[in-house]
C-alpha cells in the first residue's frame, strides 16, 4: 500500500505540472532513441523481477517521455484535457476491477449505465428516453454496432446465414466522414466498394440531392441501400450533415440512418440546433470522451428501437447468462455486446455528470465553441493565414493554412502548392521538438496540408490560442 | 487535488478491506432496491452539480454496493484478483489519458506494446518472435481479429468486395468453445450456421477425427473450410484441444488455425506442454487479464505472419496517419486496429511483468493450478460431491455437483435430475445473499447445473478453498 501511495505522489505531481503552462507538452524522442534506453529507461522485459524502487523509476520515466494530453496547449486530438473528477472515476473503476457483462458482478455500474443511456436518449429526443444502447470501446466500434443493428433489423437472417442471405447491400456516408464506417464495411463483410461516398458542399456537408441520386442509381443497379451515416461534426472540417433532409430520404426509401459523434453539442441549448433531426436517426453514436472531456474510453451507441441490439448480438452463453439466477436477469446486459468481457466505461462519466450537472457540460461545450470562434475571428483576416473554407466554423474545428512570408507572394501554381504542402508538417515537427504545443494537420481531397485546430480541453484559454498562433508564426516564419 | 487524495483514501481503504477475509465479498441487493435509492444512494443524474462532499459519498456507495472481485474468496469469473502493481499501472494509464493510435501521442506505450507482443510471440515459439499483434478490448474482439485475418489472408478481396467475393466459407470450433467465435461469425457476415461445432471427448477436448470428417463433408457440400479455432483451456471444463493434431489437419487442407486464451500457461515450464503445438497456429489469442491476474482489460491477438493484420484493417486515414511526419511512421500502429481510438491496455501488464519477472508469472500460474489440484483431490472422493468428468483437471477449472443429503440416495432419473439442476442456482443465490463467497455454475449439454470453480486470484489459499466447500455444504445441506 505504501508503494501505491508513492505512485499516487508521482501522479499528483504529474497532474499539477500538466496544468502549469511552463511545463512542456512533450519531451520528444525518436523510437530508436527510446528503444536504446534513454538515461537508463529500459523498456525490455526480463525473467527476474525488478525492485519496487526501480518500478517507481519506471513509472516516472514513462510519464517523462510521454505526451501531456491534458496540457492546456495540447490541441492535437479530439480528446484532450484531464478532468480530475473523471480521473478519480477511472481510479475507482480500476480499483473495482470488474466487468460489465452481468449485474451479478457489476450491479451498480450496470444500473448507472442504464440510467445514463436513458438520459442520453432523452436528450437526443426519443420519447421517454425509450430505446436501447451500450457503451463500447470507442466510436469506431459504436459505428460498427450501428451498421450491425441496421443489418439485423432489415435482414435478420444474416445473423445465421451470413451475408449470402442479403445480397448487394450498400451503405452511404460522407466523403468527409470518419474512416470507421469504411472499417466497419470491410470487417462486417459488406466490402468497402459497397460503401458509397457522398459528395459534400464547400463546407464539407453532405448534399442531400447527391444522396438521393446515388440511392436511385444503386437501386437501378440492383443494389439494396441499407444504411446512411450522417456525420454530426466531421473529423477534419467539423461539418454537420443536414440530418432532417437525410432522414427524409431514408424514410422515403426505407433506409436505416445513423447520427454521429458530435453528441456533446446536444447538451448545449445554444448549439444543439446543429444536430436538428438527430431524433429521427435509428441509432446515434455519442462519444463523451471527445467534446465532453471524459477520460478515454467512453463511447455510447444508442439505438431507437428496443430489442434490436440484443437480437443482433445475443448468443445466450449458459455459463454467464444463466436464466435461473435469483435476480431479474434482464439486467444482465452483456449479451447485447459483441464483446464478452467489457470494461467499465460508465463510472467516470456518471461521476462527472453528477459533479458538473447537465449545465456543467453545457458550459464546457459553449466555452470550447467560444474559443474556436475567438481563433477564427483572430486569424480569418490576419496576414499569413488562409482559411480552408469560407464562413464561421460550425464546430470547434478551425481549418487553416499558415503561409510563411516567402510563400505569400508566390503566384498560384504547383510550386506554391508543393511548398505550402510542406509547411504544416515542418511546423508540427518543430513544435514537437520544442515541446511547446501540438496541433493536427492533414491534406483533404485536393487541398494540401493544412492545420486543423480543435478545442475540447477545459483548461484552454484565449491566451493559449494566442500562444498557438504565436508559435506557428515563430516556427514557420522562415520556411 | 485535495479531492483526488480523498478519493485515494477511500480506494486504499477499500483495497485493504478487500484482502481482509472478514470483509464480505458483496452486499447483495436487487436492481429495484438499488434503483429506489439505498440509504440515500441516488443514481439519477440531474441538471445541477452536486457538491464534492456528495461526490465522495457517491464513490463510497458505489464501492459499498459493488462486488469485491479481488477478494480471496471471489471465484466467480476467470478474471479475479487485485494486483497492486497492476492497479498502480492502471492509475498511471488513466492519468496519462492517451490513445494508442499513434506514436505521436503515445510514444512510450506504443514501444512497450511492441516489445511485449514480441516477447509473447517468442514464448509462443515463433522464430525470433517474428509476426505481428495488437492489444484489443477483450478476448472476444481478439478472436474476431483472428477470424478477420484468416479471411483476409485467403480471400483479400472480401475487404473491398464483401463476402460475395468468397462464397460459402465455413469455420470450425469446439462445441465447448467460447461463444465469441459464434459472435464473430454473426458479426463478420459468415452466419452462425456456417460455424460448424466439433464434437468433444468426455473431457471436453475436440476429437481430431471429427474435425477431419466435418472438413471433408463441408468440402463435399461445396463449402470452403477456412478457419479452425482450437481452444486452449475451455471456458467451463478447462479443456485443452489437441493443437498438434488440429494443425496437421489444417495444414493438410490449408485452413487457418487459431489457438486460444489459456496463454498464461505458456509461462509455466510445468504446464506449457498442454498448449503443445500452439506455435503452429496462425494466430493466438492470449488474455493476460485472465490467468495472469492483469486488471481488466488486457487481451492480445498475436499473428504469425507480418502484414496480414494491417493489410486486413488499414484504411490510411489522412488526418491521423500522415506519411510526412518527422519520425518513423511504422510505429503508428493504429491502422492495424478495427478501432480508431484505442485504450492503453499495455502499461499495467508491462509494469507487472517488470515487477514480477517472467518467473513471477510462472509461480502465479503454478500456484493457481496447485490450488485446483488441492480442490480436486479434496472433493473427488468426498461424500456429497460428484465430478462432472473423470480424471485430473487440465486447467484450474474444477467442475462438480454438490448433492445435498436428500438427493444422494435418490435413484437416477428425471426427478433426481430436476432437483439437482436447482441445487447450484439455489446455493449460489444463498452465497450472494450472505455475501461470503461467489462461484459460477451452468449446465452443459445434457448435464444439469454444476459448479465451475476457477482459480486465478493470487490472494487465494487452501483455507479459502476449504471455506468454499464448507460454505457449499452449509448452504446446500437442507436443499
Short mmCIF file of N, CA and C in Angstrom, two decimals, chain A residues 29-31 34 42-47 49-50 62 65 67 69 76-77 81 91 94-98 101 103-104 107 111-112 115 119 137 151 159-164 167 178-179 183 186-193 235 296-297 313 317-319 322 324 326 331 335 337 339-340 343 347 350 354-355 357-359 428 441-442 449, chain B residues 29-31 34 42-47 49-50 62 65 67 69 76-77 81 87 91 94-98 101 103-104 107 111-112 115 119 137 151 159-164 167 178-179 183 186-193 235 296-297 313 317-319 322 324 326 331 335 337 339-340 343 347 350 354-355 357-359 428 441-442 449:
data_model
loop_
_atom_site.label_atom_id
_atom_site.label_comp_id
_atom_site.label_asym_id
_atom_site.label_seq_id
_atom_site.Cartn_x
_atom_site.Cartn_y
_atom_site.Cartn_z
N UNK A 29 11.28 12.25 -28.43
CA UNK A 29 12.40 11.40 -28.84
C UNK A 29 11.93 10.45 -29.93
N UNK A 30 12.84 10.13 -30.79
CA UNK A 30 12.52 9.16 -31.84
C UNK A 30 12.44 7.76 -31.24
N UNK A 31 11.70 6.86 -31.93
CA UNK A 31 11.58 5.49 -31.43
C UNK A 31 12.94 4.86 -31.12
N UNK A 34 14.36 6.01 -27.76
CA UNK A 34 13.73 5.41 -26.58
C UNK A 34 14.09 3.94 -26.46
N UNK A 42 14.88 1.42 -19.37
CA UNK A 42 14.98 0.17 -20.12
C UNK A 42 13.60 -0.45 -20.30
N UNK A 43 13.15 -0.48 -21.55
CA UNK A 43 11.80 -0.98 -21.83
C UNK A 43 11.73 -2.50 -21.89
N UNK A 44 12.85 -3.16 -21.99
CA UNK A 44 12.86 -4.62 -22.15
C UNK A 44 12.35 -5.34 -20.90
N UNK A 45 11.69 -6.47 -21.15
CA UNK A 45 11.18 -7.30 -20.06
C UNK A 45 12.16 -8.42 -19.78
N UNK A 46 12.21 -8.85 -18.54
CA UNK A 46 13.16 -9.93 -18.26
C UNK A 46 12.57 -11.00 -17.35
N UNK A 47 13.33 -12.05 -17.16
CA UNK A 47 12.85 -13.18 -16.37
C UNK A 47 12.73 -12.84 -14.89
N UNK A 49 12.47 -10.41 -11.44
CA UNK A 49 11.74 -9.20 -11.04
C UNK A 49 12.67 -8.01 -10.79
N UNK A 50 12.11 -6.83 -10.96
CA UNK A 50 12.79 -5.59 -10.59
C UNK A 50 12.37 -5.20 -9.16
N UNK A 62 8.14 6.68 -17.64
CA UNK A 62 7.02 6.51 -18.57
C UNK A 62 6.30 7.84 -18.77
N UNK A 65 8.61 10.65 -20.71
CA UNK A 65 8.77 10.58 -22.16
C UNK A 65 7.43 10.48 -22.89
N UNK A 67 3.34 12.11 -23.58
CA UNK A 67 2.76 13.37 -24.04
C UNK A 67 1.67 13.78 -23.06
N UNK A 69 -1.46 15.00 -22.59
CA UNK A 69 -2.68 15.28 -23.35
C UNK A 69 -3.63 16.21 -22.58
N UNK A 76 -4.00 18.46 -30.17
CA UNK A 76 -3.69 17.56 -31.28
C UNK A 76 -4.82 16.62 -31.66
N UNK A 77 -5.71 16.32 -30.72
CA UNK A 77 -6.74 15.33 -30.99
C UNK A 77 -8.09 15.88 -30.56
N UNK A 81 -7.49 17.10 -22.50
CA UNK A 81 -7.90 17.52 -21.17
C UNK A 81 -7.71 16.43 -20.15
N UNK A 91 -9.84 5.90 -11.51
CA UNK A 91 -9.08 5.21 -10.43
C UNK A 91 -10.00 4.29 -9.65
N UNK A 94 -10.75 1.19 -11.82
CA UNK A 94 -9.71 0.15 -11.89
C UNK A 94 -9.54 -0.54 -10.54
N UNK A 95 -9.88 0.15 -9.46
CA UNK A 95 -9.83 -0.50 -8.15
C UNK A 95 -10.95 -1.54 -8.03
N UNK A 96 -12.10 -1.20 -8.56
CA UNK A 96 -13.22 -2.15 -8.53
C UNK A 96 -12.96 -3.32 -9.48
N UNK A 97 -12.23 -3.07 -10.56
CA UNK A 97 -11.74 -4.11 -11.49
C UNK A 97 -12.80 -5.17 -11.80
N UNK A 98 -13.94 -4.71 -12.29
CA UNK A 98 -14.98 -5.67 -12.61
C UNK A 98 -15.40 -5.53 -14.07
N UNK A 101 -20.43 -7.48 -17.92
CA UNK A 101 -21.34 -8.44 -18.58
C UNK A 101 -22.56 -8.84 -17.79
N UNK A 103 -25.11 -8.22 -14.12
CA UNK A 103 -25.50 -7.49 -12.91
C UNK A 103 -24.84 -8.13 -11.69
N UNK A 104 -24.68 -9.43 -11.77
CA UNK A 104 -24.10 -10.21 -10.69
C UNK A 104 -22.79 -9.64 -10.17
N UNK A 107 -23.27 -4.74 -10.22
CA UNK A 107 -24.65 -4.26 -10.06
C UNK A 107 -24.79 -2.75 -10.18
N UNK A 111 -26.49 -0.53 -13.49
CA UNK A 111 -27.62 0.40 -13.32
C UNK A 111 -27.22 1.82 -13.75
N UNK A 112 -26.00 2.22 -13.43
CA UNK A 112 -25.54 3.55 -13.87
C UNK A 112 -25.56 3.64 -15.39
N UNK A 115 -29.23 3.99 -16.57
CA UNK A 115 -29.82 5.31 -16.31
C UNK A 115 -29.18 6.38 -17.21
N UNK A 119 -30.92 8.73 -20.10
CA UNK A 119 -30.80 10.19 -20.08
C UNK A 119 -30.28 10.70 -21.43
N UNK A 137 -16.02 0.13 -26.77
CA UNK A 137 -14.63 0.64 -26.73
C UNK A 137 -14.30 1.58 -27.87
N UNK A 151 -28.36 -3.84 -40.21
CA UNK A 151 -28.41 -5.08 -40.99
C UNK A 151 -29.34 -6.09 -40.34
N UNK A 159 -27.64 -12.99 -39.53
CA UNK A 159 -27.02 -13.50 -38.29
C UNK A 159 -26.73 -14.99 -38.40
N UNK A 160 -27.64 -15.73 -38.93
CA UNK A 160 -27.44 -17.19 -39.00
C UNK A 160 -26.88 -17.65 -40.35
N UNK A 161 -27.30 -16.98 -41.43
CA UNK A 161 -26.92 -17.48 -42.75
C UNK A 161 -25.75 -16.73 -43.38
N UNK A 162 -25.40 -15.61 -42.79
CA UNK A 162 -24.30 -14.84 -43.35
C UNK A 162 -24.77 -13.89 -44.43
N UNK A 163 -23.83 -13.19 -45.01
CA UNK A 163 -24.16 -12.14 -45.97
C UNK A 163 -24.80 -12.68 -47.25
N UNK A 164 -24.70 -13.99 -47.47
CA UNK A 164 -25.37 -14.54 -48.66
C UNK A 164 -26.89 -14.41 -48.52
N UNK A 167 -28.05 -10.15 -50.47
CA UNK A 167 -27.08 -9.75 -51.47
C UNK A 167 -27.03 -8.24 -51.74
N UNK A 178 -15.84 9.89 -40.96
CA UNK A 178 -14.76 9.19 -40.28
C UNK A 178 -14.51 7.84 -40.95
N UNK A 179 -13.23 7.41 -40.95
CA UNK A 179 -12.89 6.18 -41.66
C UNK A 179 -13.42 4.91 -40.99
N UNK A 183 -14.03 1.01 -42.18
CA UNK A 183 -13.52 -0.17 -41.46
C UNK A 183 -14.66 -1.14 -41.17
N UNK A 186 -15.68 -3.13 -44.25
CA UNK A 186 -14.75 -4.21 -44.54
C UNK A 186 -14.93 -5.36 -43.54
N UNK A 187 -14.96 -5.02 -42.27
CA UNK A 187 -15.00 -6.07 -41.24
C UNK A 187 -16.28 -6.88 -41.29
N UNK A 188 -17.40 -6.21 -41.50
CA UNK A 188 -18.69 -6.90 -41.38
C UNK A 188 -19.07 -7.66 -42.64
N UNK A 189 -18.23 -7.56 -43.66
CA UNK A 189 -18.46 -8.37 -44.86
C UNK A 189 -19.26 -7.68 -45.96
N UNK A 190 -19.44 -6.36 -45.86
CA UNK A 190 -20.08 -5.62 -46.95
C UNK A 190 -19.08 -5.35 -48.08
N UNK A 191 -17.84 -5.06 -47.69
CA UNK A 191 -16.81 -4.67 -48.65
C UNK A 191 -16.81 -3.16 -48.84
N UNK A 192 -15.62 -2.60 -48.88
CA UNK A 192 -15.53 -1.13 -48.94
C UNK A 192 -16.08 -0.57 -50.25
N UNK A 193 -16.09 -1.38 -51.30
CA UNK A 193 -16.66 -0.88 -52.56
C UNK A 193 -18.16 -0.68 -52.47
N UNK A 235 -14.68 14.91 -38.82
CA UNK A 235 -13.39 14.83 -38.14
C UNK A 235 -12.49 16.02 -38.46
N UNK A 296 -10.58 8.79 -21.73
CA UNK A 296 -10.70 7.69 -22.68
C UNK A 296 -10.85 6.37 -21.95
N UNK A 297 -11.60 5.39 -22.34
CA UNK A 297 -12.53 5.37 -23.42
C UNK A 297 -13.93 5.55 -22.89
N UNK A 313 -27.02 -9.46 -31.43
CA UNK A 313 -25.76 -9.97 -30.88
C UNK A 313 -25.89 -11.12 -29.88
N UNK A 317 -24.93 -17.43 -23.83
CA UNK A 317 -23.93 -18.34 -23.24
C UNK A 317 -24.39 -18.80 -21.86
N UNK A 318 -24.47 -20.10 -21.70
CA UNK A 318 -25.03 -20.66 -20.47
C UNK A 318 -24.20 -20.40 -19.23
N UNK A 319 -22.90 -20.22 -19.40
CA UNK A 319 -22.06 -20.10 -18.21
C UNK A 319 -22.07 -18.69 -17.63
N UNK A 322 -27.09 -17.32 -17.02
CA UNK A 322 -27.99 -18.36 -16.52
C UNK A 322 -29.37 -17.75 -16.33
N UNK A 324 -31.67 -18.95 -14.52
CA UNK A 324 -32.24 -19.28 -13.20
C UNK A 324 -31.52 -18.58 -12.06
N UNK A 326 -31.19 -15.54 -9.15
CA UNK A 326 -32.21 -15.07 -8.21
C UNK A 326 -32.69 -13.66 -8.49
N UNK A 331 -31.30 -7.47 -16.39
CA UNK A 331 -30.20 -6.54 -16.08
C UNK A 331 -28.83 -7.08 -16.47
N UNK A 335 -24.99 -9.73 -23.14
CA UNK A 335 -25.22 -10.44 -24.39
C UNK A 335 -25.60 -9.49 -25.52
N UNK A 337 -23.62 -7.17 -26.35
CA UNK A 337 -22.33 -6.70 -26.84
C UNK A 337 -21.70 -7.71 -27.78
N UNK A 339 -18.57 -7.94 -27.50
CA UNK A 339 -17.53 -8.38 -26.57
C UNK A 339 -18.12 -9.37 -25.59
N UNK A 340 -17.26 -10.07 -24.88
CA UNK A 340 -17.73 -10.85 -23.73
C UNK A 340 -17.40 -9.99 -22.51
N UNK A 343 -15.10 -3.59 -20.35
CA UNK A 343 -14.55 -2.66 -19.38
C UNK A 343 -15.65 -1.71 -18.87
N UNK A 347 -18.54 4.64 -15.20
CA UNK A 347 -18.49 5.30 -13.89
C UNK A 347 -17.91 6.71 -13.95
N UNK A 350 -20.53 9.00 -15.37
CA UNK A 350 -21.61 9.21 -14.41
C UNK A 350 -21.15 10.17 -13.32
N UNK A 354 -22.61 13.82 -12.37
CA UNK A 354 -23.04 14.18 -11.02
C UNK A 354 -22.37 15.48 -10.57
N UNK A 355 -21.07 15.57 -10.84
CA UNK A 355 -20.29 16.68 -10.30
C UNK A 355 -20.53 17.99 -11.06
N UNK A 357 -23.30 18.40 -13.31
CA UNK A 357 -24.68 18.58 -13.73
C UNK A 357 -24.73 18.75 -15.24
N UNK A 358 -25.90 18.61 -15.81
CA UNK A 358 -26.04 18.80 -17.25
C UNK A 358 -25.56 20.20 -17.64
N UNK A 359 -25.82 21.18 -16.77
CA UNK A 359 -25.41 22.55 -17.11
C UNK A 359 -23.90 22.71 -17.14
N UNK A 428 4.79 21.43 -37.46
CA UNK A 428 4.40 20.42 -36.47
C UNK A 428 5.63 19.72 -35.89
N UNK A 441 -2.63 18.25 -38.41
CA UNK A 441 -2.69 18.73 -39.80
C UNK A 441 -2.99 17.55 -40.71
N UNK A 442 -3.43 17.80 -41.90
CA UNK A 442 -3.66 16.77 -42.90
C UNK A 442 -4.04 17.43 -44.22
N UNK A 449 -1.72 20.04 -47.29
CA UNK A 449 -1.69 20.00 -45.83
C UNK A 449 -2.11 21.33 -45.18
N UNK B 29 -27.99 -6.61 -3.36
CA UNK B 29 -29.32 -6.00 -3.45
C UNK B 29 -29.87 -6.22 -4.85
N UNK B 30 -31.17 -6.32 -4.92
CA UNK B 30 -31.82 -6.46 -6.22
C UNK B 30 -31.80 -5.13 -6.96
N UNK B 31 -31.91 -5.19 -8.28
CA UNK B 31 -31.90 -3.94 -9.07
C UNK B 31 -32.90 -2.91 -8.55
N UNK B 34 -31.67 -1.05 -5.46
CA UNK B 34 -30.65 -0.02 -5.71
C UNK B 34 -31.27 1.17 -6.44
N UNK B 42 -28.36 7.88 -4.55
CA UNK B 42 -29.23 8.27 -5.66
C UNK B 42 -28.46 8.19 -6.98
N UNK B 43 -28.87 7.24 -7.81
CA UNK B 43 -28.16 7.02 -9.08
C UNK B 43 -28.56 8.00 -10.17
N UNK B 44 -29.66 8.71 -9.97
CA UNK B 44 -30.17 9.58 -11.03
C UNK B 44 -29.24 10.78 -11.28
N UNK B 45 -29.21 11.20 -12.54
CA UNK B 45 -28.41 12.36 -12.93
C UNK B 45 -29.30 13.59 -12.98
N UNK B 46 -28.71 14.74 -12.71
CA UNK B 46 -29.57 15.93 -12.75
C UNK B 46 -28.87 17.10 -13.43
N UNK B 47 -29.61 18.17 -13.62
CA UNK B 47 -29.10 19.34 -14.32
C UNK B 47 -28.04 20.07 -13.50
N UNK B 49 -25.12 20.66 -10.50
CA UNK B 49 -23.99 19.90 -9.94
C UNK B 49 -24.21 19.51 -8.49
N UNK B 50 -23.54 18.43 -8.11
CA UNK B 50 -23.50 18.03 -6.70
C UNK B 50 -22.23 18.59 -6.07
N UNK B 62 -20.76 3.58 -4.25
CA UNK B 62 -20.53 2.75 -5.43
C UNK B 62 -19.73 1.51 -5.06
N UNK B 65 -21.84 -1.06 -2.64
CA UNK B 65 -22.85 -1.93 -3.23
C UNK B 65 -22.31 -2.75 -4.40
N UNK B 67 -19.15 -5.47 -6.05
CA UNK B 67 -18.64 -6.81 -5.75
C UNK B 67 -17.12 -6.72 -5.67
N UNK B 69 -14.15 -8.11 -6.50
CA UNK B 69 -13.60 -9.15 -7.38
C UNK B 69 -12.17 -9.54 -6.99
N UNK B 76 -15.78 -16.28 -8.99
CA UNK B 76 -16.91 -16.33 -9.92
C UNK B 76 -16.54 -16.26 -11.38
N UNK B 77 -15.40 -15.68 -11.70
CA UNK B 77 -15.05 -15.46 -13.11
C UNK B 77 -13.62 -15.93 -13.35
N UNK B 81 -8.95 -11.20 -8.64
CA UNK B 81 -7.73 -10.69 -8.01
C UNK B 81 -7.56 -9.20 -8.18
N UNK B 87 -2.70 -2.36 -10.52
CA UNK B 87 -3.59 -1.26 -10.17
C UNK B 87 -2.86 0.08 -10.33
N UNK B 91 -3.78 3.26 -12.76
CA UNK B 91 -3.90 4.65 -12.31
C UNK B 91 -3.00 5.56 -13.14
N UNK B 94 -4.59 5.99 -16.63
CA UNK B 94 -5.69 6.95 -16.74
C UNK B 94 -5.21 8.37 -16.51
N UNK B 95 -4.14 8.54 -15.77
CA UNK B 95 -3.59 9.89 -15.60
C UNK B 95 -2.96 10.36 -16.91
N UNK B 96 -2.29 9.45 -17.61
CA UNK B 96 -1.70 9.81 -18.91
C UNK B 96 -2.79 10.05 -19.95
N UNK B 97 -3.93 9.36 -19.81
CA UNK B 97 -5.13 9.58 -20.64
C UNK B 97 -4.81 9.79 -22.11
N UNK B 98 -4.10 8.85 -22.70
CA UNK B 98 -3.79 9.00 -24.12
C UNK B 98 -4.30 7.80 -24.91
N UNK B 101 -3.33 5.13 -30.90
CA UNK B 101 -3.29 5.08 -32.37
C UNK B 101 -2.01 5.56 -33.02
N UNK B 103 2.26 6.89 -32.51
CA UNK B 103 3.47 7.11 -31.71
C UNK B 103 3.52 8.55 -31.23
N UNK B 104 3.01 9.43 -32.06
CA UNK B 104 2.99 10.86 -31.76
C UNK B 104 2.46 11.18 -30.36
N UNK B 107 4.17 7.65 -27.37
CA UNK B 107 5.43 7.05 -27.78
C UNK B 107 5.88 5.89 -26.90
N UNK B 111 5.83 1.67 -27.86
CA UNK B 111 7.03 0.83 -27.82
C UNK B 111 6.87 -0.33 -26.82
N UNK B 112 6.25 -0.04 -25.68
CA UNK B 112 6.01 -1.11 -24.71
C UNK B 112 5.14 -2.21 -25.32
N UNK B 115 7.32 -4.27 -27.79
CA UNK B 115 8.27 -5.17 -27.14
C UNK B 115 7.57 -6.32 -26.42
N UNK B 119 7.82 -10.36 -27.15
CA UNK B 119 8.15 -11.30 -26.08
C UNK B 119 7.11 -12.43 -26.01
N UNK B 137 -9.79 -4.83 -27.01
CA UNK B 137 -10.67 -4.75 -25.82
C UNK B 137 -11.33 -6.07 -25.49
N UNK B 151 -9.57 -14.62 -42.93
CA UNK B 151 -10.35 -14.30 -44.13
C UNK B 151 -9.54 -13.44 -45.09
N UNK B 159 -12.26 -7.71 -48.37
CA UNK B 159 -12.14 -6.36 -47.81
C UNK B 159 -12.85 -5.34 -48.69
N UNK B 160 -12.67 -5.43 -49.96
CA UNK B 160 -13.27 -4.44 -50.86
C UNK B 160 -14.62 -4.88 -51.42
N UNK B 161 -14.77 -6.16 -51.70
CA UNK B 161 -15.98 -6.61 -52.39
C UNK B 161 -17.02 -7.23 -51.47
N UNK B 162 -16.63 -7.50 -50.23
CA UNK B 162 -17.58 -8.09 -49.29
C UNK B 162 -17.59 -9.60 -49.42
N UNK B 163 -18.47 -10.20 -48.64
CA UNK B 163 -18.49 -11.65 -48.55
C UNK B 163 -18.92 -12.33 -49.85
N UNK B 164 -19.49 -11.58 -50.77
CA UNK B 164 -19.84 -12.18 -52.07
C UNK B 164 -18.59 -12.59 -52.83
N UNK B 167 -17.67 -17.13 -51.48
CA UNK B 167 -18.89 -17.81 -51.06
C UNK B 167 -18.66 -19.00 -50.15
N UNK B 178 -15.63 -21.00 -26.53
CA UNK B 178 -16.24 -19.76 -26.07
C UNK B 178 -17.20 -19.21 -27.12
N UNK B 179 -18.28 -18.58 -26.66
CA UNK B 179 -19.32 -18.11 -27.59
C UNK B 179 -18.86 -16.95 -28.47
N UNK B 183 -20.19 -15.27 -31.99
CA UNK B 183 -20.49 -13.83 -32.17
C UNK B 183 -19.73 -13.29 -33.37
N UNK B 186 -21.33 -14.29 -36.65
CA UNK B 186 -22.52 -13.48 -36.96
C UNK B 186 -22.11 -12.08 -37.41
N UNK B 187 -21.24 -11.46 -36.66
CA UNK B 187 -20.89 -10.06 -36.92
C UNK B 187 -20.18 -9.90 -38.26
N UNK B 188 -19.28 -10.82 -38.57
CA UNK B 188 -18.42 -10.62 -39.74
C UNK B 188 -19.10 -11.07 -41.04
N UNK B 189 -20.33 -11.58 -40.91
CA UNK B 189 -21.07 -11.90 -42.13
C UNK B 189 -20.93 -13.33 -42.61
N UNK B 190 -20.37 -14.22 -41.76
CA UNK B 190 -20.33 -15.64 -42.13
C UNK B 190 -21.69 -16.30 -41.86
N UNK B 191 -22.29 -15.90 -40.76
CA UNK B 191 -23.53 -16.53 -40.31
C UNK B 191 -23.22 -17.68 -39.36
N UNK B 192 -23.99 -17.75 -38.29
CA UNK B 192 -23.69 -18.76 -37.27
C UNK B 192 -23.88 -20.18 -37.80
N UNK B 193 -24.73 -20.34 -38.81
CA UNK B 193 -24.92 -21.70 -39.36
C UNK B 193 -23.66 -22.19 -40.09
N UNK B 235 -13.83 -22.67 -21.53
CA UNK B 235 -14.43 -21.80 -20.52
C UNK B 235 -14.97 -22.58 -19.33
N UNK B 296 -8.48 -5.83 -15.73
CA UNK B 296 -9.28 -5.74 -16.96
C UNK B 296 -9.11 -4.39 -17.61
N UNK B 297 -9.01 -4.17 -18.89
CA UNK B 297 -8.97 -5.15 -19.92
C UNK B 297 -7.55 -5.31 -20.43
N UNK B 313 -6.94 -4.48 -42.06
CA UNK B 313 -7.70 -3.40 -41.43
C UNK B 313 -7.34 -1.98 -41.85
N UNK B 317 -6.22 6.68 -42.87
CA UNK B 317 -6.88 7.97 -42.64
C UNK B 317 -5.83 9.08 -42.61
N UNK B 318 -6.03 10.07 -43.47
CA UNK B 318 -5.03 11.12 -43.64
C UNK B 318 -4.85 12.02 -42.43
N UNK B 319 -5.88 12.15 -41.61
CA UNK B 319 -5.78 13.11 -40.51
C UNK B 319 -5.04 12.54 -39.31
N UNK B 322 -0.50 10.61 -41.13
CA UNK B 322 0.20 11.40 -42.13
C UNK B 322 1.53 10.73 -42.46
N UNK B 324 4.00 12.13 -43.83
CA UNK B 324 5.11 13.09 -43.81
C UNK B 324 5.44 13.58 -42.40
N UNK B 326 7.75 13.53 -38.90
CA UNK B 326 9.23 13.57 -38.77
C UNK B 326 9.82 12.29 -38.23
N UNK B 331 5.80 3.11 -36.66
CA UNK B 331 5.41 3.00 -35.25
C UNK B 331 3.99 3.49 -34.98
N UNK B 335 -3.61 1.86 -37.41
CA UNK B 335 -4.38 1.43 -38.57
C UNK B 335 -4.50 -0.09 -38.67
N UNK B 337 -5.83 -1.67 -36.28
CA UNK B 337 -6.97 -1.97 -35.41
C UNK B 337 -8.29 -1.74 -36.13
N UNK B 339 -10.55 -0.52 -34.31
CA UNK B 339 -10.91 0.69 -33.57
C UNK B 339 -10.15 1.88 -34.16
N UNK B 340 -10.58 3.07 -33.81
CA UNK B 340 -9.75 4.25 -34.11
C UNK B 340 -9.04 4.58 -32.81
N UNK B 343 -7.72 2.30 -26.17
CA UNK B 343 -7.30 2.47 -24.79
C UNK B 343 -5.91 1.86 -24.59
N UNK B 347 0.25 -0.80 -20.40
CA UNK B 347 1.17 -0.36 -19.36
C UNK B 347 1.10 -1.20 -18.09
N UNK B 350 2.86 -4.45 -18.72
CA UNK B 350 4.30 -4.24 -18.79
C UNK B 350 4.88 -4.03 -17.39
N UNK B 354 7.55 -6.30 -15.38
CA UNK B 354 8.78 -5.75 -14.81
C UNK B 354 8.90 -6.16 -13.34
N UNK B 355 7.80 -6.01 -12.61
CA UNK B 355 7.85 -6.22 -11.16
C UNK B 355 7.93 -7.69 -10.76
N UNK B 357 8.79 -10.26 -13.11
CA UNK B 357 9.64 -11.06 -13.99
C UNK B 357 8.83 -12.21 -14.57
N UNK B 358 9.35 -12.82 -15.61
CA UNK B 358 8.65 -13.96 -16.19
C UNK B 358 8.44 -15.05 -15.13
N UNK B 359 9.43 -15.20 -14.26
CA UNK B 359 9.29 -16.25 -13.24
C UNK B 359 8.18 -15.95 -12.24
N UNK B 428 -25.91 -20.78 -4.99
CA UNK B 428 -25.31 -19.52 -5.46
C UNK B 428 -26.10 -18.32 -4.95
N UNK B 441 -21.76 -21.31 -11.94
CA UNK B 441 -22.40 -22.60 -12.26
C UNK B 441 -23.03 -22.48 -13.63
N UNK B 442 -23.34 -23.59 -14.24
CA UNK B 442 -24.05 -23.63 -15.51
C UNK B 442 -24.36 -25.06 -15.87
N UNK B 449 -27.22 -28.27 -14.10
CA UNK B 449 -26.38 -27.25 -13.46
C UNK B 449 -25.32 -27.83 -12.54
#
